[in-house]
Coordinates of C-alpha atoms in Angstrom, one line a residue:
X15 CA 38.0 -120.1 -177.3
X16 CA 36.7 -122.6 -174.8
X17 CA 38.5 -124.1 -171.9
X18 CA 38.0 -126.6 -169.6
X19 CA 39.1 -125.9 -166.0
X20 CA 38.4 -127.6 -162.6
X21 CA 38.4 -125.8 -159.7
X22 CA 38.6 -126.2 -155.8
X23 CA 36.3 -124.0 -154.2
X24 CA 35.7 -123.2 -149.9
X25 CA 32.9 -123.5 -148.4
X26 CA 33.6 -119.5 -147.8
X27 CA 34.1 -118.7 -151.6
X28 CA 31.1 -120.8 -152.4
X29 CA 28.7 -118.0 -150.7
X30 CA 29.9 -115.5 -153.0
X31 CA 28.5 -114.6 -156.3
X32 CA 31.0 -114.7 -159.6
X33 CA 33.8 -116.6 -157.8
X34 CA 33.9 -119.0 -160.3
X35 CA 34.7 -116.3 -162.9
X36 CA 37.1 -114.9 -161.0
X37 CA 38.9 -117.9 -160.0
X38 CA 38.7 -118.4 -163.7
X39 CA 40.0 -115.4 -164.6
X40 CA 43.2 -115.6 -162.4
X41 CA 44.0 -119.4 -163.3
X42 CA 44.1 -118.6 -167.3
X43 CA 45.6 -115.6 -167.0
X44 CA 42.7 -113.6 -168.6
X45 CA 40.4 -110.2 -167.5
X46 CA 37.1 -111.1 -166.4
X47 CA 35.6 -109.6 -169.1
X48 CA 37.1 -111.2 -171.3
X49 CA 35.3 -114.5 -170.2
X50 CA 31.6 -114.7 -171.8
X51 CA 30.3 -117.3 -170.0
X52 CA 31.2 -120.0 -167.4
X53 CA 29.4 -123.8 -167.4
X54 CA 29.8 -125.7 -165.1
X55 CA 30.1 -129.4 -166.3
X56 CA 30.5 -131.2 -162.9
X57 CA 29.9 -130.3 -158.5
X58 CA 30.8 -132.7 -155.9
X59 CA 31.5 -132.1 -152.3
X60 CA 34.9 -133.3 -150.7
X61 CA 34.3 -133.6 -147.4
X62 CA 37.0 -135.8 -146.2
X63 CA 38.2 -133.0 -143.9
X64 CA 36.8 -130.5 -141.7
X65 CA 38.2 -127.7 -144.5
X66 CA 34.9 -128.8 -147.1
X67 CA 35.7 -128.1 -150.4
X68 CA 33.5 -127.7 -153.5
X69 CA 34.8 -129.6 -157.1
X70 CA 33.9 -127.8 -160.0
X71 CA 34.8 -128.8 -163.7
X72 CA 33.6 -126.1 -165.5
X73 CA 34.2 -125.0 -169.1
X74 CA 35.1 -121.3 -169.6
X75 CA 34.2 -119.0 -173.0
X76 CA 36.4 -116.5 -173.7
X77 CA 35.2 -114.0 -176.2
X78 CA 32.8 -116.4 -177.5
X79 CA 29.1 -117.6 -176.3
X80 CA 28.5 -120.9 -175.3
X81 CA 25.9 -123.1 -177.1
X82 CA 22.2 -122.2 -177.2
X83 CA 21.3 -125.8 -177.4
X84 CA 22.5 -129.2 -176.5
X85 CA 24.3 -131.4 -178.3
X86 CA 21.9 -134.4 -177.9
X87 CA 18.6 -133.8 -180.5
X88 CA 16.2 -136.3 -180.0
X89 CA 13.8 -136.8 -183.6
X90 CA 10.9 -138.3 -182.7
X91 CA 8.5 -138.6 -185.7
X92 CA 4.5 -140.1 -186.4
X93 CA 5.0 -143.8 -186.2
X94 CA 0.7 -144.3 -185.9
X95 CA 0.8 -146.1 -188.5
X96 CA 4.2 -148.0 -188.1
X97 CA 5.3 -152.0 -187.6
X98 CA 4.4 -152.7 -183.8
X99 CA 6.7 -153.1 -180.8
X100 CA 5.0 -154.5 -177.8
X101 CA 6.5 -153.4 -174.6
X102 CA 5.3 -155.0 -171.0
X103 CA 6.0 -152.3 -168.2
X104 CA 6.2 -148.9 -168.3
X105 CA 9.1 -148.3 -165.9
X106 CA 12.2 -146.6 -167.0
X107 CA 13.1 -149.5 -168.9
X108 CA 10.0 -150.0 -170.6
X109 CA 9.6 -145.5 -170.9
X110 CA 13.2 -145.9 -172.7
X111 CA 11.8 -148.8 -174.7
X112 CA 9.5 -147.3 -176.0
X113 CA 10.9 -143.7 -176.8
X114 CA 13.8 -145.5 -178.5
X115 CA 11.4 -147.1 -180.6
X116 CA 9.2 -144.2 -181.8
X117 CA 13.1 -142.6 -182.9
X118 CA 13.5 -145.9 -184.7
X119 CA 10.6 -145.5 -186.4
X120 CA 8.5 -148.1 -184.8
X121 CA 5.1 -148.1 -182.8
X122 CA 5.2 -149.0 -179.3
X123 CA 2.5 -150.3 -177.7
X124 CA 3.5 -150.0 -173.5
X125 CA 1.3 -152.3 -171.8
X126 CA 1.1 -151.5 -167.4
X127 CA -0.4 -153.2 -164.9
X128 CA -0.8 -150.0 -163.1
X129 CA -1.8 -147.1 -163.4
X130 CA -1.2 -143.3 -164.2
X131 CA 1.2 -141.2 -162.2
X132 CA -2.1 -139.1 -160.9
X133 CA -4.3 -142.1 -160.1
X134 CA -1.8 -144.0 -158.7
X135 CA -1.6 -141.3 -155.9
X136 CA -4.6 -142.5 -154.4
X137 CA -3.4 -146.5 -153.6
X138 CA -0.3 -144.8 -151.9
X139 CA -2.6 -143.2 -149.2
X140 CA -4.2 -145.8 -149.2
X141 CA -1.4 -148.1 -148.3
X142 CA 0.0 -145.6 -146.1
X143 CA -2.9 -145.0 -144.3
X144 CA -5.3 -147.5 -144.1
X145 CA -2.4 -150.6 -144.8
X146 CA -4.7 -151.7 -147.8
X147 CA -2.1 -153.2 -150.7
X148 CA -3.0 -152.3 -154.1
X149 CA -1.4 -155.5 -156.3
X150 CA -1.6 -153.4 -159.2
X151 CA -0.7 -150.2 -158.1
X152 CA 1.6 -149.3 -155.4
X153 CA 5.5 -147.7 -154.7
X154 CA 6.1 -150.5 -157.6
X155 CA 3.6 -150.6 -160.0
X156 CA 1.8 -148.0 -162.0
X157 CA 3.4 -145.6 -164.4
X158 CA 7.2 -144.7 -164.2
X159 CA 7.3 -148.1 -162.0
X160 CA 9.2 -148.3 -158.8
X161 CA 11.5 -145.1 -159.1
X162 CA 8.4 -142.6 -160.0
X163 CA 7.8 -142.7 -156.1
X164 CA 10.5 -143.6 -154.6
X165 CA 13.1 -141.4 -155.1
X166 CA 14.5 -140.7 -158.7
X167 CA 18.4 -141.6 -157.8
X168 CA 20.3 -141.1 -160.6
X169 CA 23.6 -142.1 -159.8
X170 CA 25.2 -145.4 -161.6
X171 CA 27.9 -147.0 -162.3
X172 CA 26.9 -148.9 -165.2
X173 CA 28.8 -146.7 -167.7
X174 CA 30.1 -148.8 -169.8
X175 CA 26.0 -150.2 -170.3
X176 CA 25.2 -147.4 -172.8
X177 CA 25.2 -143.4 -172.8
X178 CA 24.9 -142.1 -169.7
X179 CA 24.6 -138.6 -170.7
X180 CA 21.6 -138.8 -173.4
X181 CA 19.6 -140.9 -170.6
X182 CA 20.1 -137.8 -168.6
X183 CA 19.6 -135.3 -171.6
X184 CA 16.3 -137.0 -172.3
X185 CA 15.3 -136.4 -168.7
X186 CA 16.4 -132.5 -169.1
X187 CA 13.8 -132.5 -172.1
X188 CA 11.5 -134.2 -170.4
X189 CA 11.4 -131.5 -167.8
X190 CA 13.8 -132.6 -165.4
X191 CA 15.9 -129.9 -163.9
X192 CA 19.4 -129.2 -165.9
X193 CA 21.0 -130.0 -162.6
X194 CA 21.1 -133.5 -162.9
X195 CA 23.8 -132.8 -165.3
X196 CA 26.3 -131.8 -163.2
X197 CA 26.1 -133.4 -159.8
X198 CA 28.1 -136.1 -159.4
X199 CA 25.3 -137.8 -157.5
X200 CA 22.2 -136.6 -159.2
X201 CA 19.1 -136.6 -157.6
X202 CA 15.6 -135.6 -159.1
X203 CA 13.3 -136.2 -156.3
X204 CA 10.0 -137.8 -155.6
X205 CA 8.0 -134.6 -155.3
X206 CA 8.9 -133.7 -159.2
X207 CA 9.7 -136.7 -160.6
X208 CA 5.9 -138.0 -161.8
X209 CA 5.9 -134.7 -163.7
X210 CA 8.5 -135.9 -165.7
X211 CA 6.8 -139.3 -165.8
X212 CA 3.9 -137.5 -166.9
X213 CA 6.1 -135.7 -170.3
X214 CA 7.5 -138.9 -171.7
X215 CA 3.6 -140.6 -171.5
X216 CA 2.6 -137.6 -173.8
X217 CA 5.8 -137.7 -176.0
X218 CA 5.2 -141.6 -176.8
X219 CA 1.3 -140.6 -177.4
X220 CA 2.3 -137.5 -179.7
X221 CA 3.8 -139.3 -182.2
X222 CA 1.6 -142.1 -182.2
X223 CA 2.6 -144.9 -179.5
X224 CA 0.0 -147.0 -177.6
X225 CA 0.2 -147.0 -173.6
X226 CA -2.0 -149.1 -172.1
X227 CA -2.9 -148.7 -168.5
X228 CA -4.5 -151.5 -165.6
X229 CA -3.5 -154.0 -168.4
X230 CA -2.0 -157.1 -166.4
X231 CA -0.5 -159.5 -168.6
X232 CA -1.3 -162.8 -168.0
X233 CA 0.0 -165.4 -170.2
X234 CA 1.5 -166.1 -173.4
X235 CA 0.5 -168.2 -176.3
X236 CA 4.0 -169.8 -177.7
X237 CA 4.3 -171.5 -180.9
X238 CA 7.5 -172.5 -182.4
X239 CA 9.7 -171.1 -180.1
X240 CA 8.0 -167.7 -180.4
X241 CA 5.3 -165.7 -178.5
X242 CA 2.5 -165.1 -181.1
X243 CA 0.2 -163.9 -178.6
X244 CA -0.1 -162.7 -175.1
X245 CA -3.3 -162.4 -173.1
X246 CA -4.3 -159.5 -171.0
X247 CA -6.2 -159.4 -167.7
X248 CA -7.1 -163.2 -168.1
X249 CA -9.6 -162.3 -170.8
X250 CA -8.5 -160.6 -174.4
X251 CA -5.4 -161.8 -176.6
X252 CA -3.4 -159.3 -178.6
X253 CA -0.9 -160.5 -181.3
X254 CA 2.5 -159.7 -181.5
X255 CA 5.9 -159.5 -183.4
X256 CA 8.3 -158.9 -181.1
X257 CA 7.7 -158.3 -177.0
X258 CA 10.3 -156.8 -174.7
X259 CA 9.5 -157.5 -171.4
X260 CA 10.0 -155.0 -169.1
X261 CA 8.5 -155.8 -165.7
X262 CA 10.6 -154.8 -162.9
X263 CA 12.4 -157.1 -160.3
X264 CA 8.6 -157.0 -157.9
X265 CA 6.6 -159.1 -160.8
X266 CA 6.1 -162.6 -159.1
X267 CA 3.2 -163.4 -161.5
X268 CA 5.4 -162.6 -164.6
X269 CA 7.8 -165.0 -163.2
X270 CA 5.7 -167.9 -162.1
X271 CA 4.0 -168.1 -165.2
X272 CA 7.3 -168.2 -167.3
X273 CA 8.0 -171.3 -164.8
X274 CA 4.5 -172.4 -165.5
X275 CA 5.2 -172.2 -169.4
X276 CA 8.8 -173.7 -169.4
X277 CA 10.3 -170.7 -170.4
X278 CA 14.0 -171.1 -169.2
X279 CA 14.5 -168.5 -165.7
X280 CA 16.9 -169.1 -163.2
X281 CA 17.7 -168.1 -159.5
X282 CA 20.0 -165.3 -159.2
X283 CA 22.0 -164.3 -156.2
X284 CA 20.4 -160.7 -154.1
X285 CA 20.6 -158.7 -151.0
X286 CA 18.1 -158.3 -148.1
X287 CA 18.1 -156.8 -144.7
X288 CA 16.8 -154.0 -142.9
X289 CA 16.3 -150.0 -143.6
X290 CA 18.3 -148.2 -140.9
X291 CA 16.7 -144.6 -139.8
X292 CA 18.9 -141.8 -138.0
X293 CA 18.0 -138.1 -137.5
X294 CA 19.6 -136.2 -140.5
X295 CA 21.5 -133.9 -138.2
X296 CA 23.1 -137.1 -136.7
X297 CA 24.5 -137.7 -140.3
X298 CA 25.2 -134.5 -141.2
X299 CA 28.1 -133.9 -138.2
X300 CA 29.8 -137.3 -138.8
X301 CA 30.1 -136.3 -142.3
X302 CA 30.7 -132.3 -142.5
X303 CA 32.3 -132.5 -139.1
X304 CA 30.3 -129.8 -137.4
X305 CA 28.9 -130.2 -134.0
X306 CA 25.5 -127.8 -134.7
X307 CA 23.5 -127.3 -137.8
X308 CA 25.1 -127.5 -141.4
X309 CA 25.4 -124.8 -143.9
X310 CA 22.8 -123.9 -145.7
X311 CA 25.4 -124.4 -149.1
X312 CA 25.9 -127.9 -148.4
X313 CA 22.9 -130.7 -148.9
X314 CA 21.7 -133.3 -146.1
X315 CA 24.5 -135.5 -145.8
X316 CA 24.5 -139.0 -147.4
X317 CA 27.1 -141.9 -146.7
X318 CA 28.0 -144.9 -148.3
X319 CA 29.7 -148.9 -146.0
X320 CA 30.2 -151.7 -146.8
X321 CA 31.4 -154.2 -144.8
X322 CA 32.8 -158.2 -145.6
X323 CA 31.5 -160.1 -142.5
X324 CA 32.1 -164.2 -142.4
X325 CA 32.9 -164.1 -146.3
X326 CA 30.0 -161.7 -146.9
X327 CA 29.0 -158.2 -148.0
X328 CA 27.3 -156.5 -145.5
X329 CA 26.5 -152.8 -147.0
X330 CA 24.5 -149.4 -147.2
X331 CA 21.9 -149.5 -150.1
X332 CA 19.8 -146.8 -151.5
X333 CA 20.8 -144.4 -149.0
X334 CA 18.2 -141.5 -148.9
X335 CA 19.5 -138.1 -147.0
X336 CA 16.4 -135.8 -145.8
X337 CA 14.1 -138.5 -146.7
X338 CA 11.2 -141.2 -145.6
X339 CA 10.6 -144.5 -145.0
X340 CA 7.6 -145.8 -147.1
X341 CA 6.0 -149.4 -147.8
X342 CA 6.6 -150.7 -150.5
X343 CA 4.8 -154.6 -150.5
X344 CA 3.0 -155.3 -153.7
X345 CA 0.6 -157.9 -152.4
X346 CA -1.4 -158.5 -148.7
X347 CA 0.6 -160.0 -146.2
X348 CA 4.3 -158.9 -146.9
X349 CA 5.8 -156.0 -145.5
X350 CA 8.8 -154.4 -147.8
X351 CA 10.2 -151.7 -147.0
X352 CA 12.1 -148.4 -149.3
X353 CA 13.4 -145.4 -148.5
X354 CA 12.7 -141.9 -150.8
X355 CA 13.5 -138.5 -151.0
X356 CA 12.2 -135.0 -151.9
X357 CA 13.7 -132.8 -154.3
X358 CA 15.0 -130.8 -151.3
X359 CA 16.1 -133.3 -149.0
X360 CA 14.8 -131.4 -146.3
X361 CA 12.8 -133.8 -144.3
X362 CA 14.4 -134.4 -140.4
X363 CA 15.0 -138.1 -141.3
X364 CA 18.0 -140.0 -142.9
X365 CA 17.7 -143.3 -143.9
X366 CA 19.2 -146.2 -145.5
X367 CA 18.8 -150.1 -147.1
X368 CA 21.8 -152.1 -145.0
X369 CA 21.6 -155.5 -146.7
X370 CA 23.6 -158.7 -146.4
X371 CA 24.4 -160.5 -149.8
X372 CA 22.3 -163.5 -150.7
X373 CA 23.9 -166.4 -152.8
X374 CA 21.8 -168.4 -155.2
X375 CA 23.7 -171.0 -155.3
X376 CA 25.5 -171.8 -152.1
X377 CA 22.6 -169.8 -149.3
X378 CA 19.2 -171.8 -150.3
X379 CA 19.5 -175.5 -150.0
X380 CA 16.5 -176.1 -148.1
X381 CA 14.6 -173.9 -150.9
X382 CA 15.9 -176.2 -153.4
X383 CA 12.4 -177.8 -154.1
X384 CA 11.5 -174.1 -155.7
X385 CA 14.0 -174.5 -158.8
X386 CA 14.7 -171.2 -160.0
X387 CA 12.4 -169.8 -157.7
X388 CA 14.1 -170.5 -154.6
X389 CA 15.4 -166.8 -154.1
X390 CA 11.5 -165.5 -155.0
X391 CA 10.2 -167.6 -152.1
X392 CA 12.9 -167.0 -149.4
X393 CA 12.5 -163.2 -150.4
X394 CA 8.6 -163.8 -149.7
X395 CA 9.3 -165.9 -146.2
X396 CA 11.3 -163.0 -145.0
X397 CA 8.3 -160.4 -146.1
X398 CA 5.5 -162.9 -144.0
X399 CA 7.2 -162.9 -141.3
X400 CA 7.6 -159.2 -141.3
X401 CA 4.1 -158.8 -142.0
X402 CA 3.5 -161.6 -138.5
X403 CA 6.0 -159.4 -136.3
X404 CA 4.2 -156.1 -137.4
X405 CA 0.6 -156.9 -136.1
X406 CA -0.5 -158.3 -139.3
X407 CA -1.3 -155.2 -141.3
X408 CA 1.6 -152.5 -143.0
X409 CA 3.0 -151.5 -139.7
X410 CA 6.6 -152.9 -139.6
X411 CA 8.7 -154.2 -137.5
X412 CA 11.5 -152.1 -135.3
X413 CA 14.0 -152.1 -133.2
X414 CA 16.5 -149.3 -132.0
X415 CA 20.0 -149.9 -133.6
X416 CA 21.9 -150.7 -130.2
X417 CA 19.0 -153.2 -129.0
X418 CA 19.4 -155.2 -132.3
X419 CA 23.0 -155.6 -132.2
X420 CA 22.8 -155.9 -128.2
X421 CA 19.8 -158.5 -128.6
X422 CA 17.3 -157.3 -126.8
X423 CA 14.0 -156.3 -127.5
X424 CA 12.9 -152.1 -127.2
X425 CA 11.0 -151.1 -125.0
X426 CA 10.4 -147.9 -126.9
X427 CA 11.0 -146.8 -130.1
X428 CA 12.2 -143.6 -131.6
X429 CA 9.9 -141.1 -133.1
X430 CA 10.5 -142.3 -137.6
X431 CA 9.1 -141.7 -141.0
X432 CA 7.3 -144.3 -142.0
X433 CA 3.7 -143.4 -141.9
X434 CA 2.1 -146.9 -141.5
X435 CA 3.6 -147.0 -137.8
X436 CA 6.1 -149.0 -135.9
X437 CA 5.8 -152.3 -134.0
X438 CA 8.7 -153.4 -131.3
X439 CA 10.0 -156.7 -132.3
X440 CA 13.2 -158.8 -131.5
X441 CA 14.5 -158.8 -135.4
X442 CA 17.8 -160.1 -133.9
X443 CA 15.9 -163.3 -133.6
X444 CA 13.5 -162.9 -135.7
X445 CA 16.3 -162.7 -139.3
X446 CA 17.4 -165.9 -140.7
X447 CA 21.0 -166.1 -138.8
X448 CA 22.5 -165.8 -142.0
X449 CA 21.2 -162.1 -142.1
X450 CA 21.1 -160.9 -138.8
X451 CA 24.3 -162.3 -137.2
X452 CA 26.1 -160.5 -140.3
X453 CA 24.1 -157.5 -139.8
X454 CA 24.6 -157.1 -136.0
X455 CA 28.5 -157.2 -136.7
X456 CA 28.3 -155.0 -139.8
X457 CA 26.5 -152.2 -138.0
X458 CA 29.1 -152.4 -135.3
X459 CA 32.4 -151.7 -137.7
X460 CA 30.2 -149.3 -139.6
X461 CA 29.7 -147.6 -136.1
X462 CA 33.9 -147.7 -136.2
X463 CA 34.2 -146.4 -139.3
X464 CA 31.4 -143.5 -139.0
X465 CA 32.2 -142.1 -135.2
X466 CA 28.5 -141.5 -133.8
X467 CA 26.4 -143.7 -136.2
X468 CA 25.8 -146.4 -133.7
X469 CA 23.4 -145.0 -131.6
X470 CA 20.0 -145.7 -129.6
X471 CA 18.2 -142.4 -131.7
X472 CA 18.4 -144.7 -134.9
X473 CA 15.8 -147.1 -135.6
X474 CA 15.7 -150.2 -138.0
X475 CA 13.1 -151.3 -139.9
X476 CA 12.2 -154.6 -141.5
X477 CA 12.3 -155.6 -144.3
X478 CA 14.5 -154.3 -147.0
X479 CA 14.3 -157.0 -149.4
X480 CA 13.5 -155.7 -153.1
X481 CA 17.2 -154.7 -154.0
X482 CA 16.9 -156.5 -157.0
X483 CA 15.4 -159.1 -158.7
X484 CA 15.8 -162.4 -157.4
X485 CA 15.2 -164.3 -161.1
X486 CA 16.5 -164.3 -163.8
X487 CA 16.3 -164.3 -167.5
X488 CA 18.7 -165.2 -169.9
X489 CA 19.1 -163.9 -172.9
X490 CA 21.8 -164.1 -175.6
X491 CA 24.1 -161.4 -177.8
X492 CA 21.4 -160.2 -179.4
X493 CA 19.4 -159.2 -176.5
X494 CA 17.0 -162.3 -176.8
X495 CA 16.0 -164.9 -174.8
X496 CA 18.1 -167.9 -175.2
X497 CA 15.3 -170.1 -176.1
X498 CA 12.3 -167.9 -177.7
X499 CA 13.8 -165.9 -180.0
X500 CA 11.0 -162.6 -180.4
X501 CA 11.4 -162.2 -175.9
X502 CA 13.5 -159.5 -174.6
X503 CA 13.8 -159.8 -171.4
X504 CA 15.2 -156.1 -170.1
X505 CA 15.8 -153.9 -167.0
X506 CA 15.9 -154.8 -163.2
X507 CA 12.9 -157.7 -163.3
X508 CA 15.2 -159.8 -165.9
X509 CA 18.1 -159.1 -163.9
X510 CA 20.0 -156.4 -166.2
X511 CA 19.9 -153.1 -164.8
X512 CA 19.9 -151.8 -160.8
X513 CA 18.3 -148.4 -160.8
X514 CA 16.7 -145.4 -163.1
X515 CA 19.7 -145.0 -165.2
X516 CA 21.0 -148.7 -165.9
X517 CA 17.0 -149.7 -166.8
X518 CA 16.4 -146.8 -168.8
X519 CA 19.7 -147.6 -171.3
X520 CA 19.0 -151.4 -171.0
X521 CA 15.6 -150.3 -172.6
X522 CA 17.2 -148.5 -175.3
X523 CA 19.7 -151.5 -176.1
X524 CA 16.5 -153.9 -176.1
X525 CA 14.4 -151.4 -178.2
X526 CA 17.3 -151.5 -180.8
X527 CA 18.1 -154.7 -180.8
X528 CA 14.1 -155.6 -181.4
X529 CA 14.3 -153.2 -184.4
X530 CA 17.6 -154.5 -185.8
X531 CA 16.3 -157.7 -185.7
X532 CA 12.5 -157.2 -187.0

């Protein structure tokens, strides 16, 4: 017999072993041994009050054995020698893609800018240390795309997008810790992430898939409505059925050259802002209400504003507990900022995206010139002038927290993460008024509403400005573009997903809708 219980567990009861079968035990009205086994389904943390209490939902076996396997099998089979599915990025959209196909029974053939996990490891120091920009491989581009080193959140609310659960089965298969399954806000962590990365690149080659690394693609050949062709690194044309494209919301060449070949794209309302940096133990006793270290049971505190300032959303983004700062431009001259953690969470640091919505329609006028470009090149403005206020090279921009709400410039900064170093600047003149005048007032109520987080020890950092993609690409019920009928436009880049999870089943939905309609 199996049932399903939740549970309420202290902080106390939490440090000792079996409590979960014995709290079991006594709420069913059974022995202990009696119970065979207890999963738990689901952990959060309710610490509203200074009594912390863990959330389990757990499902309890008595007398019988739980499952040896899961419920999700995933069949891939030999497609070498299958019809071809060509798939442009190799994100989790495009990873999703292209698994999906190979269950379908078709051959994908993955075509990245970037390049492997491993080698991509070297443009990262690079850009961290000596501010050199990779355009084809950085936090953004290469295999796994932007998430593979820059944190591996797996929290969404997209769940009525696809199956939330098989995206995160076919992580556990991949290698992923079986954790992810029961946190409410799952978490795999930069440090083991690319090894999952790694498994799904030797899945897709296994059973016969194509993955094609430092391939840029660089135009398409349309006839009739249709891409017959595309061309790749300026030089060599492959033909092609049916392309889902896949490129992630940092692809400016993808986008101009749709613009350049009339393929219908449109300005879509984003976020920008700043990356706000406090010392984790600052966090961690607003949140779990202690005044010295936390327990060693509970994780480094995370948090979670929002704020409506003169008709706007002012609010915390990709919030990273126990994490860094890194840089995450994608060309030279532009600094962009992103925050990652560790598996662990365990770095002194806690840092966050605070961001100011961005309308399309109603915010640009005087980028009206740009068409459905006028987000992409106010996003870029906002980069170049980071880039001028940093000293011309990947150190950013800074000011402490109370000087930019205060306005005035700092006169020292606090020590921070981000390994390309810190330059004092006056952002709060510096940010289009339409950012920083909401900004300034959002990080004052969010001081209200989190006693101790407005402080002089945090820092912030310009620019956070890749929250999503600021184009994008229609397509109609059946997953293809509105006007050529063989383009799927998919993920974050085509303005459909926002994050690991909502890409990865937006790749799925575009890899079955491609074979439904082959």
């Amino acid at each position: 017999m199996i049932k399903n219980l939740q549970l309420r567990i202290s902080l106390e009861e939490e440090a000792q072993s079996g409590n979960l079968k014995a709290k079991a035990a006594q709420k069913l009205g059974v022995k202990t041994k009696d119970i065979n086994a207890v999963k738990v389904l689901r952990k959060s943390i309710d610490a509203r009050t200074p009594h912390i209490v863990f959330n389990y939902k757990i499902a309890v076996y008595i007398n019988e054995n739980p499952p040896e396997v899961s419920n999700y099998i995933f069949e891939y089979k030999d497609v070498s020698k299958a019809k071809p599915i060509h798939i442009i990025g190799f994100g989790p959209a495009g990873m999703y893609a292209a698994l999906r196909c190979i269950e379908l029974g078709f051959k994908p053939i993955v075509l990245e800018r970037g390049k492997n996990v491993r080698d991509r490891r070297r443009d990262l120091k690079a850009i961290n240390q000596d501010h050199i920009v990779n355009e084809d491989s950085n936090y953004c581009f290469g295999e796994g795309g932007a998430g593979t080193y820059s944190d591996g959140k797996l929290y969404t609310r997209s769940l009525k997008r696809g199956d939330v659960r098989r995206i995160f089965e076919n992580l556990v298969y991949h290698g992923a810790t079986e954790q992810i399954l029961i946190d409410a806000h799952p978490h795999i962590g930069t440090n083991k992430l690319p090894k999952v990365v790694q498994n799904i690149r030797e899945t897709i080659l296994k059973y016969g898939g194509e993955i094609h690394f430092e391939t840029r693609v660089t135009d398409f050949t349309i006839k009739n409505k249709k891409i017959t062709a595309i061309q790749l690194n300026e030089a060599t044309e492959m033909a092609v059925e049916k392309v889902i494209l896949a490129t992630g919301h940092s692809a400016r060449d993808i986008f101009y050259m749709l613009e350049r070949k009339q393929v219908v794209i449109a300005a879509k309302s984003f976020a920008m802002g700043v990356r706000v940096e406090h010392p984790q133990h600052i966090i961690d006793s607003i949140q779990y209400h202690c005044s010295d270290k936390r327990s060693d049971l509970l994780p480094a505190a995370a948090y979670s504003l929002v704020e409506q300032v003169n008709g706007k959303g002012v609010y915390s983004f990709c919030m990273c507990p126990g994490g860094f700062i890194v840089p995450a431009a994608t060309a030279p001259g532009e600094v962009v900022v992103n925050g990652m953690s560790p598996s662990k969470r365990n770095n002194i640091f806690a840092n966050s995206g605070v961001v100011v919505e961005i309308d399309a329609e109603k915010d640009l006028y005087k980028y009206e010139a740009f068409g459905p470009l006028k987000a992409l090149e106010y996003q870029k403005d906002l980069e170049r002038l980071a880039f001028t206020a940093g000293g011309r090279n990947q150190t950013a921009p800074a000011q402490r927290l109370t000087d930019f709400v205060e306005g005035r410039l700092s006169n020292q900064l606090n020590d921070c993460s981000y390994q390309p170093g810190l330059r004092s600047a006056p952002l709060h003149s510096l940010l289009p008024k339409l950012i920083g005048s909401r900004l300034r007032k959002g990080f004052e109520a969010f001081g209200r509403k989190m006693n101790g987080y407005y402080t002089e020890e945090a820092n912030i950092v310009g620019v956070e400005s890749r929250t999503s993609s600021p184009v994008s690409i229609p397509r109609n019920v059946t997953l293809e573009h509105t006007v050529i009928t063989n383009l799927y436009p998919c993920g974050e880049g085509a303005g459909y997903a926002g994050g690991i999870v909502s890409a990865a089943m937006d790749g799925e939905r575009c890899a079955e809708a491609a074979v439904h309609n082959a």
